[in-house]
PDB file of C-alpha atoms and ligand atoms in Angstrom:
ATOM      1  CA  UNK O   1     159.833  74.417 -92.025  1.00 54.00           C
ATOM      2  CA  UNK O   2     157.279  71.514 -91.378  1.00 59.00           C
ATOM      3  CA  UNK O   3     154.643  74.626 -90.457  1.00 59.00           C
ATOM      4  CA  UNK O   4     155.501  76.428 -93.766  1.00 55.00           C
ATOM      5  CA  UNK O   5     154.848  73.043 -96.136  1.00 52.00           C
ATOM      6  CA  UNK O   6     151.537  72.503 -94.386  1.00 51.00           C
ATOM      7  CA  UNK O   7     150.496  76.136 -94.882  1.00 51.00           C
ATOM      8  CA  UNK O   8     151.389  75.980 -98.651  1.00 49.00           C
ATOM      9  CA  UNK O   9     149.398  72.742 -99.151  1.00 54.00           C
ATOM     10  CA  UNK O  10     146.508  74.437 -97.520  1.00 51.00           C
ATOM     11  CA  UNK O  11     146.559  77.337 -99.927  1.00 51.00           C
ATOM     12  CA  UNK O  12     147.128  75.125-102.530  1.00 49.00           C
ATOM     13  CA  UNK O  13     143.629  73.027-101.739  1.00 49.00           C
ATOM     14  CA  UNK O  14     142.217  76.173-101.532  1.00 46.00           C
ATOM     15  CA  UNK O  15     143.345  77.431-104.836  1.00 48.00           C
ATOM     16  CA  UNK O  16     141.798  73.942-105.943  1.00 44.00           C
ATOM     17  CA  UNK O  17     138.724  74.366-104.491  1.00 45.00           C
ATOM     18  CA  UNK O  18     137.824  77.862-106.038  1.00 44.00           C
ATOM     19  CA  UNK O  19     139.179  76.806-109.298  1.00 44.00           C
ATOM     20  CA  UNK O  20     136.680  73.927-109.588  1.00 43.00           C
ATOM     21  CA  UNK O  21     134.432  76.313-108.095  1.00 48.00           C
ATOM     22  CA  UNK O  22     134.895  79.916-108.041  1.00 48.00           C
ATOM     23  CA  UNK O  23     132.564  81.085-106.731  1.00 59.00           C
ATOM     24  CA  UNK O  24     130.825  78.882-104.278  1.00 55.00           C
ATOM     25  CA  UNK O  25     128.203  81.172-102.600  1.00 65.00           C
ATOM     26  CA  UNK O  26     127.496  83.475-105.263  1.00 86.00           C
ATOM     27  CA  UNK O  27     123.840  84.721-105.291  1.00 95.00           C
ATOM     28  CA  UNK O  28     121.772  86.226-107.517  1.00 97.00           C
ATOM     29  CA  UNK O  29     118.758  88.459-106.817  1.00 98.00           C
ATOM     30  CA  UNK O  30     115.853  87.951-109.403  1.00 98.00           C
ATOM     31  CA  UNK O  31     114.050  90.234-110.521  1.00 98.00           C
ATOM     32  CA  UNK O  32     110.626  91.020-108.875  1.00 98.00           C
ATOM     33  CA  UNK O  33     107.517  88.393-109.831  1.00 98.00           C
ATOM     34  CA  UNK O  34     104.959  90.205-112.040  1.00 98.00           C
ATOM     35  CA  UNK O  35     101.503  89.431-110.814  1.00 98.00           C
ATOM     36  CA  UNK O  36      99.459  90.813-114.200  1.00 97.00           C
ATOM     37  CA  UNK O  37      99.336  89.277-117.550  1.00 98.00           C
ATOM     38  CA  UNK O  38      97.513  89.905-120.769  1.00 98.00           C
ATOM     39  CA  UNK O  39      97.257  85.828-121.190  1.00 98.00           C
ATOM     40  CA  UNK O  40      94.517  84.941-119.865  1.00 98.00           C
ATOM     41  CA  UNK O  41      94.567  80.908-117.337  1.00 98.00           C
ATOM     42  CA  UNK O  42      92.173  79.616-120.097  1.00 98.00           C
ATOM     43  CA  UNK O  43      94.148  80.972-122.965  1.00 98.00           C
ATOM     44  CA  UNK O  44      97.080  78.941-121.276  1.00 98.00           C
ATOM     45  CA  UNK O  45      95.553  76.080-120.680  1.00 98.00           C
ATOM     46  CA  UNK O  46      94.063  76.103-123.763  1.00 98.00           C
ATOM     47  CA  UNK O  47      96.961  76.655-125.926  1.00 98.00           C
ATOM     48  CA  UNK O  48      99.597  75.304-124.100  1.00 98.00           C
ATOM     49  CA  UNK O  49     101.788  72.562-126.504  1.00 98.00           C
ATOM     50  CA  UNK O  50     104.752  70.955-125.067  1.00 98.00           C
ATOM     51  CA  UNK O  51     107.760  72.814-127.565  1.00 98.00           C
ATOM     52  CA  UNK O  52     110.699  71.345-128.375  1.00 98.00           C
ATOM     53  CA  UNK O  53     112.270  73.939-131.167  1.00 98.00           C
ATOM     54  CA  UNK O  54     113.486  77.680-129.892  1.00 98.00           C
ATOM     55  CA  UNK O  55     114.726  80.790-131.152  1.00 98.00           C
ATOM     56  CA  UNK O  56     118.556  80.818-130.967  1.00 96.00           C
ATOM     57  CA  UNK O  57     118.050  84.003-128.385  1.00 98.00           C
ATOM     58  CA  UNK O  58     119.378  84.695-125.197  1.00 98.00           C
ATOM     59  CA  UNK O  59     116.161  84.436-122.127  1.00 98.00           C
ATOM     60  CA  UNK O  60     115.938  87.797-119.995  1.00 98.00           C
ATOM     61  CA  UNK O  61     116.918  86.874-116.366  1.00 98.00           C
ATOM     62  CA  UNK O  62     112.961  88.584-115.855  1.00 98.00           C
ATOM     63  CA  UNK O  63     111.483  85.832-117.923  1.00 98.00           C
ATOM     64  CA  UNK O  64     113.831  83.170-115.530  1.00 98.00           C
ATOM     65  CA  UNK O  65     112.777  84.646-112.755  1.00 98.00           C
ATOM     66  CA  UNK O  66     108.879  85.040-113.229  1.00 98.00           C
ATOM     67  CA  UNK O  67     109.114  80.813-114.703  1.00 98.00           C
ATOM     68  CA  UNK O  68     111.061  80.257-111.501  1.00 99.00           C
ATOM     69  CA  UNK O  69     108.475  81.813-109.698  1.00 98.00           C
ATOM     70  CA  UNK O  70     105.288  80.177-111.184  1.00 99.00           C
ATOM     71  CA  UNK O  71     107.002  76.740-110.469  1.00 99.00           C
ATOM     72  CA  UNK O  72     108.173  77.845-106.410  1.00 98.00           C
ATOM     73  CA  UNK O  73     107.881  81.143-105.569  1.00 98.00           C
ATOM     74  CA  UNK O  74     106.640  82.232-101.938  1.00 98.00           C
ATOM     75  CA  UNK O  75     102.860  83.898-102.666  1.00 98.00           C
ATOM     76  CA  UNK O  76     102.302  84.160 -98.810  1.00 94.00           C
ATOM     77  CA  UNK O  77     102.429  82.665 -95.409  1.00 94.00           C
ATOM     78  CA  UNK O  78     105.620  80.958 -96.752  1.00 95.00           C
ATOM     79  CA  UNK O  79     103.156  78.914 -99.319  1.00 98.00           C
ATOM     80  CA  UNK O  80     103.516  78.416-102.977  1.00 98.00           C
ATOM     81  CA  UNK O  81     102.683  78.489-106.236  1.00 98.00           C
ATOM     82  CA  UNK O  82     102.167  75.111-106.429  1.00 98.00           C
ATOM     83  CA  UNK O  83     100.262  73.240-103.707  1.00 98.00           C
ATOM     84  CA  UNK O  84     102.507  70.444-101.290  1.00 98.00           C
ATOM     85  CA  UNK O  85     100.949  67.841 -99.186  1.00 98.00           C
ATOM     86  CA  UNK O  86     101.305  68.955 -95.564  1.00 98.00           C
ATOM     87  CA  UNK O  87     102.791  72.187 -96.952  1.00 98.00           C
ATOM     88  CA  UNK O  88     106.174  70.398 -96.279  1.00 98.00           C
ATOM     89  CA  UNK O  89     107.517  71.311-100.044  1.00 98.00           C
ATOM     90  CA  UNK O  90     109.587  68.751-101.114  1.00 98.00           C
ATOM     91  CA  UNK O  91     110.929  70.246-104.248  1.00 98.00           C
ATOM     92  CA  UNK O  92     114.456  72.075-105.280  1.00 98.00           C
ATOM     93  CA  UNK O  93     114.500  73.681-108.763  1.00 98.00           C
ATOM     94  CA  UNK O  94     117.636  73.647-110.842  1.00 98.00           C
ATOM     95  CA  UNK O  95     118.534  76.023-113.352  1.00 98.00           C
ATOM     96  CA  UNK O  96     121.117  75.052-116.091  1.00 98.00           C
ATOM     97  CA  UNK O  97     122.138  78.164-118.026  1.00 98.00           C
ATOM     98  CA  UNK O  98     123.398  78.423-121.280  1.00 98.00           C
ATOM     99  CA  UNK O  99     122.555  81.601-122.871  1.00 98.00           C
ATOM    100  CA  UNK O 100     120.718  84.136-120.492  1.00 98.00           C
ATOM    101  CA  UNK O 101     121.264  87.315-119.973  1.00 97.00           C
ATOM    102  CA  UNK O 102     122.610  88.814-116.688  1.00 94.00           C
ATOM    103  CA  UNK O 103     123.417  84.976-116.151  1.00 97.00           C
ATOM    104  CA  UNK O 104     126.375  83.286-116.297  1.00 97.00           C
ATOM    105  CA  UNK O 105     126.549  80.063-117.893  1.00 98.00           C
ATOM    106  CA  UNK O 106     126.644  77.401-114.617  1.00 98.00           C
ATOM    107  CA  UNK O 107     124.098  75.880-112.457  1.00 98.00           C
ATOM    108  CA  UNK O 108     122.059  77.536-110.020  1.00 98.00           C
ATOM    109  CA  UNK O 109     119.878  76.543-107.453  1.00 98.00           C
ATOM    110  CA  UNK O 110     116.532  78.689-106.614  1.00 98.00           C
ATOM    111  CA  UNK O 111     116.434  80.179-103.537  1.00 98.00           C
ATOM    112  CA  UNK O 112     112.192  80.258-102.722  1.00 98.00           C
ATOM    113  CA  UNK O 113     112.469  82.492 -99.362  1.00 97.00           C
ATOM    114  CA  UNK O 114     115.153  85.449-101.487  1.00 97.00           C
ATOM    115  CA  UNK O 115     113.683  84.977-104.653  1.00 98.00           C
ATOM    116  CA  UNK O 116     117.728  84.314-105.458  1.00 98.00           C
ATOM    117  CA  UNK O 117     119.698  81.635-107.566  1.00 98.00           C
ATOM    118  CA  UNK O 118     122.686  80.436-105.572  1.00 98.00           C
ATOM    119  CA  UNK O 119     125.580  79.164-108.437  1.00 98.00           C
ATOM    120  CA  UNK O 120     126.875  75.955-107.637  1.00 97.00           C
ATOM    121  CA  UNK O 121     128.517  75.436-110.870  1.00 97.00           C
ATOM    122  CA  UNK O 122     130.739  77.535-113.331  1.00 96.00           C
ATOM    123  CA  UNK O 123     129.997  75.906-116.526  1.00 97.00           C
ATOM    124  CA  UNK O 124     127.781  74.684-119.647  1.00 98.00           C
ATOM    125  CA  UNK O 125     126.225  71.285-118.666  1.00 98.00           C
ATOM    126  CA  UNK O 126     123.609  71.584-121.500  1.00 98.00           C
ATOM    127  CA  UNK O 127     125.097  69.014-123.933  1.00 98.00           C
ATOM    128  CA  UNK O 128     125.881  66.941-121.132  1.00 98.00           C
ATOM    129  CA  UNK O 129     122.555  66.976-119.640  1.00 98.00           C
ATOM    130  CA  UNK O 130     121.419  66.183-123.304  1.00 98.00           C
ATOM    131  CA  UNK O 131     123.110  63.287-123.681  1.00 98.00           C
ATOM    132  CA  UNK O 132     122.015  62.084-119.894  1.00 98.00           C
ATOM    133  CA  UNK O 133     117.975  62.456-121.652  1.00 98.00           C
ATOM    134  CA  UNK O 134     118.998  59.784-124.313  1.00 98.00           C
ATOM    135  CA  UNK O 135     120.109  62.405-126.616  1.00 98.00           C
ATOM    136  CA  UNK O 136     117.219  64.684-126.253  1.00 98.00           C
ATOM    137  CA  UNK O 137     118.679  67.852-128.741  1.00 98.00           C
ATOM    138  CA  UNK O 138     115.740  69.792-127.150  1.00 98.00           C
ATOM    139  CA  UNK O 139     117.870  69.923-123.777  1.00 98.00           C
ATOM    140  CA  UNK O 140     121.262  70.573-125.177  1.00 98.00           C
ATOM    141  CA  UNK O 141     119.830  72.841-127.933  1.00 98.00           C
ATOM    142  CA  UNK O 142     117.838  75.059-125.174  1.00 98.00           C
ATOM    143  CA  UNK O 143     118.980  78.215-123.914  1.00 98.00           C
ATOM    144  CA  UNK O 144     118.268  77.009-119.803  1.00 98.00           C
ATOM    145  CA  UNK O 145     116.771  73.932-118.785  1.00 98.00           C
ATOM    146  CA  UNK O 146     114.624  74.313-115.754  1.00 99.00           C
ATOM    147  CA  UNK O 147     115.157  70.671-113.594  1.00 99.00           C
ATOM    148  CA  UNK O 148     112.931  69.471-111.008  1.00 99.00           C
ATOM    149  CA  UNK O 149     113.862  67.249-107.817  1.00 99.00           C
ATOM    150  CA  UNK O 150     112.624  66.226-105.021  1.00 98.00           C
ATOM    151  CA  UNK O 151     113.397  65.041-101.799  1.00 98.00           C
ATOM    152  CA  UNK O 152     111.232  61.839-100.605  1.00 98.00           C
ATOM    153  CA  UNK O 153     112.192  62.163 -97.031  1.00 98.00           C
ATOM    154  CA  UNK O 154     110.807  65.804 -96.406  1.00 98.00           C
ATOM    155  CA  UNK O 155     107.205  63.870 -97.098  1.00 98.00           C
ATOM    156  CA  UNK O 156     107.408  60.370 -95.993  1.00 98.00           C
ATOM    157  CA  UNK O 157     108.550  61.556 -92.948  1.00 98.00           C
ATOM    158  CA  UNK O 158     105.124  61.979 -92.253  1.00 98.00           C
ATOM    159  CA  UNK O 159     103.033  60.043 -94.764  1.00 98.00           C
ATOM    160  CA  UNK O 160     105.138  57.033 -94.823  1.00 98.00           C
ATOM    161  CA  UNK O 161     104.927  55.617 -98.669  1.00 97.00           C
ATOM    162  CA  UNK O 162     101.995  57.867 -99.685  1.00 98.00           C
ATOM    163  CA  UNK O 163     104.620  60.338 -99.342  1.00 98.00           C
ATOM    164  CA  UNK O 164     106.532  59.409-102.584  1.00 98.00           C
ATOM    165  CA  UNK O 165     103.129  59.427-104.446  1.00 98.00           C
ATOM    166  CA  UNK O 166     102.898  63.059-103.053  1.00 98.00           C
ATOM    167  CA  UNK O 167     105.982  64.246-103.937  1.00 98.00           C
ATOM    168  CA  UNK O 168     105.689  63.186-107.871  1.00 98.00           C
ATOM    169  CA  UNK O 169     101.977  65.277-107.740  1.00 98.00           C
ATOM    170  CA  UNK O 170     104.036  67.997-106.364  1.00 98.00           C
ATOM    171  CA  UNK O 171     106.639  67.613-108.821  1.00 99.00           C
ATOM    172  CA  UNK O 172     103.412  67.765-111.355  1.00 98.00           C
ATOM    173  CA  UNK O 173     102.101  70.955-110.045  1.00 98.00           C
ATOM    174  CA  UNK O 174     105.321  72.823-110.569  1.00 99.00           C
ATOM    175  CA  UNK O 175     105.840  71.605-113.994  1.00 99.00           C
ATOM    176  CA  UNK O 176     102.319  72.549-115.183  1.00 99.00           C
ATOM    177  CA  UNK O 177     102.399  75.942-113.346  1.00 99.00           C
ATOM    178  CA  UNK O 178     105.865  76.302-115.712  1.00 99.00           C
ATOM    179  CA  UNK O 179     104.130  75.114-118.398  1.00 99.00           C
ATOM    180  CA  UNK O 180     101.349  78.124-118.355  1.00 99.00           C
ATOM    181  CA  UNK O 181     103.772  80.567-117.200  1.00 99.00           C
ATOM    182  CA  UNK O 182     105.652  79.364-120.109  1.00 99.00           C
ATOM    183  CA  UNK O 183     102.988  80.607-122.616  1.00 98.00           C
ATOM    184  CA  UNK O 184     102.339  83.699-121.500  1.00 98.00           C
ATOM    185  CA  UNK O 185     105.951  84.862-121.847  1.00 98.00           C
ATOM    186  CA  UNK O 186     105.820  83.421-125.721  1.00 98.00           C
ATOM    187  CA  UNK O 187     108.707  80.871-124.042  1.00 98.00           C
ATOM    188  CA  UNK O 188     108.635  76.983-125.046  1.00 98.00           C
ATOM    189  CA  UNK O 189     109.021  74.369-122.880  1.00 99.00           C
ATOM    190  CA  UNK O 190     108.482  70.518-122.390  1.00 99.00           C
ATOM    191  CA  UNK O 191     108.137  67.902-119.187  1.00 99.00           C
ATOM    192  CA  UNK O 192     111.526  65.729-119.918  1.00 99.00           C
ATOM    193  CA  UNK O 193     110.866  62.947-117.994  1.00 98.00           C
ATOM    194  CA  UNK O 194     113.400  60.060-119.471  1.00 98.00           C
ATOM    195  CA  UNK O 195     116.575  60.751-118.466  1.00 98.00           C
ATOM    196  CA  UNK O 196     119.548  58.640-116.163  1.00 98.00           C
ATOM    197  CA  UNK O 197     118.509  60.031-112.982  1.00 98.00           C
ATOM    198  CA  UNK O 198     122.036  59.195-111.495  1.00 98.00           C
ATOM    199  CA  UNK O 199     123.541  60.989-114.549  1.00 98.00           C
ATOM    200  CA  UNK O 200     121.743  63.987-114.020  1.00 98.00           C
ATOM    201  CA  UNK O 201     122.563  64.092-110.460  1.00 98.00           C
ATOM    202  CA  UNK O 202     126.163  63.785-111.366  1.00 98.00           C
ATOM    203  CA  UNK O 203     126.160  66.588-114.214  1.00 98.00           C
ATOM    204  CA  UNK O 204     123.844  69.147-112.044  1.00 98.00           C
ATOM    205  CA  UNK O 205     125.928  68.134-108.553  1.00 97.00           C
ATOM    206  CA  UNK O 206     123.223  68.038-106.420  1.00 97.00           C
ATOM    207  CA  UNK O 207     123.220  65.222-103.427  1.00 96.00           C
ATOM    208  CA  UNK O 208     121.679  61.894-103.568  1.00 96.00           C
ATOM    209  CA  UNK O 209     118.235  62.490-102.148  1.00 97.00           C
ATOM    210  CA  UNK O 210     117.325  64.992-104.578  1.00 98.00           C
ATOM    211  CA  UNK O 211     115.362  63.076-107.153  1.00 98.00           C
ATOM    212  CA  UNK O 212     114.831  64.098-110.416  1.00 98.00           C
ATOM    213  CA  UNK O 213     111.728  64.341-111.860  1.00 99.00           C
ATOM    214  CA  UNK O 214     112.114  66.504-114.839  1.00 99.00           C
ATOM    215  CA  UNK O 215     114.384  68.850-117.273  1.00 99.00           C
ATOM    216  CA  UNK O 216     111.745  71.505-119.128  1.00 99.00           C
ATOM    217  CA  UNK O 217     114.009  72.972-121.633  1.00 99.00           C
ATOM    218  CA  UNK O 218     113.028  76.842-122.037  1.00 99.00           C
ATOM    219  CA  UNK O 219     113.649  79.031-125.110  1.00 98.00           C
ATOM    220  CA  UNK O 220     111.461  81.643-127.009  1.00 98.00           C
ATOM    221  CA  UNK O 221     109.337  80.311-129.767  1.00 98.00           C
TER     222      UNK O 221
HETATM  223  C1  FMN U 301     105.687  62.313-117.150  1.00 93.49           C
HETATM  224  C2  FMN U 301     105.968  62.849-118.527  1.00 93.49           C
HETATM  225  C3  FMN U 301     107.149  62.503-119.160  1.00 93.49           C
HETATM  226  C4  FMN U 301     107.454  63.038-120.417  1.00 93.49           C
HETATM  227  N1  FMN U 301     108.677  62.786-120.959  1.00 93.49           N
HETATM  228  C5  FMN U 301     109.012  63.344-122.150  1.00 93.49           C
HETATM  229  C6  FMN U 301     110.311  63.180-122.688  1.00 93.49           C
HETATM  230  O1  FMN U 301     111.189  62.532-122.119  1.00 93.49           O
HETATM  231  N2  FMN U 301     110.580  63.811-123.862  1.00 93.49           N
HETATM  232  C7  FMN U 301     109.672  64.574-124.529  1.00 93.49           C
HETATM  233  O2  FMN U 301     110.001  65.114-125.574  1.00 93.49           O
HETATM  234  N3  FMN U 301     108.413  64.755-124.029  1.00 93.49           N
HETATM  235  C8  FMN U 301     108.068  64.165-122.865  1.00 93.49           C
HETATM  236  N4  FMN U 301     106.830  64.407-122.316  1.00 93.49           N
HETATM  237  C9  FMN U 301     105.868  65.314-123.023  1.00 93.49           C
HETATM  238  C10 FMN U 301     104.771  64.533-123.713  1.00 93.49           C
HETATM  239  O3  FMN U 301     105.297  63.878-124.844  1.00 93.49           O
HETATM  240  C11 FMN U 301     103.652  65.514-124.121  1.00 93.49           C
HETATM  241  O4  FMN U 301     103.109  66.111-122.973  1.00 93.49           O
HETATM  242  C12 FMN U 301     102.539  64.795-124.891  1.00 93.49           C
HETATM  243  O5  FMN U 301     102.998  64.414-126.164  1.00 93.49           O
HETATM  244  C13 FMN U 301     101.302  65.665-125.051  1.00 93.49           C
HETATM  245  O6  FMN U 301     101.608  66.838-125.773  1.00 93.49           O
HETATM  246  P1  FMN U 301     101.355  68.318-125.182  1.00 93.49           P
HETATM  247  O7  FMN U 301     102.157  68.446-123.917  1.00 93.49           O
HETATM  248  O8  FMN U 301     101.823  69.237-126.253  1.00 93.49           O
HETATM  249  O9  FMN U 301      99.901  68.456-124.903  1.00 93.49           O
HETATM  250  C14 FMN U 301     106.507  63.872-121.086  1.00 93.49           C
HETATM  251  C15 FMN U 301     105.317  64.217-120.423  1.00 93.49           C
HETATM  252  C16 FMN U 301     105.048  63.732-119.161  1.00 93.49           C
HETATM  253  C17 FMN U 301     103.775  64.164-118.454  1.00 93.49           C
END
């Protein structure tokens, strides 16, 4: 009898668990990076304008993907995109989903090495993370929001304090590498840097030592 209560509570956690979470270790292949453009770099970096007004229009999971890329992606050797002091890469990239396509709305965490999102959450947090960014209506008005951390230790493990300097430049590379990418897909975007860090942490459920550094709302302009 005392065997068959414990069992039941078991299930019931269980039951618990996936219902907050239901599907844990879902993951998502992305489509493959496209390596040709007809935007030129200096078009980009010419034109480029931080955006804060989109289209009310679903993103393609392609155009997540190739922004995802441009801020992470492996280009060879395990490097990246975006350059990392002692190629120790201190960054994880957050997606927060609203309306894509092929994309539920939740959280997802990029996966460099698969080019895959891993879902760690089931819902919208877009209004939520809005009101974490002092109301920004830019990040609760986006289709995704594209978040930034990093993780201090990964660095200063070897560069002592310079290594918190090094992980905001890193944090800087990825953002303007999504900033270009960004253009050439006609898709808005802007570095949200004030926002409750612990808030954000909270809303996106990602651990302690993973540092925000920025939300970049993305829609189509
Ligand atoms: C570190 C940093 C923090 C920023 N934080 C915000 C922000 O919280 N909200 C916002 O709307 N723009 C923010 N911006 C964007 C700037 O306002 C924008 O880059 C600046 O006005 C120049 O415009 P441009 O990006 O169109 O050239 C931030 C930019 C940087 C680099």
């Amino acid at each position: 009898m005392k065997k068959a209560v414990i069992i039941l509570a078991l299930l019931l956690v269980c039951a618990c668990v996936k219902m907050n979470n239901p599907n844990p270790n879902e993951t998502i292949k992305l489509p493959k990076p496209v390596l040709k453009s007809d935007v030129s770099v200096e078009e980009a970096l010419k034109n480029r304008r931080s955006v804060r007004e989109y289209k009310n229009k679903p993103l393609s999971l392609k155009d997540i993907s190739q922004i995802l890329w441009a801020c992470q992606g492996i280009t060879g050797d395990g490097k990246r995109t975006a350059p990392s002091a002692g190629a120790l890469y201190a960054l994880e990239i957050y997606i927060a989903a609203g309306e894509a396509n092929e994309l539920d709305k939740g959280v997802y965490h990029y996966l460099p090495e698969s080019h895959s999102l891993e879902k760690i959450k089931d819902r919208d947090i877009r209004k939520e993370l809005g009101t974490a960014a002092y109301g920004q209506e830019w990040v609760s008005q986006a289709p995704a929001s594209l978040v930034i951390t990093g993780i201090y230790k990964r660095i200063t493990q070897k560069y002592r304090a310079r290594g918190k300097q090094y992980t905001h430049l890193e944090a800087g590379h990825a953002a303007q590498n999504v900033y270009l990418q960004a253009y050439s897909l006609n898709i808005g975007t802007v570095f949200v840097g004030a926002f409750t860090d612990s808030r954000v942490q909270q809303i996106l459920g990602v651990p302690k030592d993973h540092v925000p550094f920025a939300i970049m709302p993305l829609g189509y302009k």
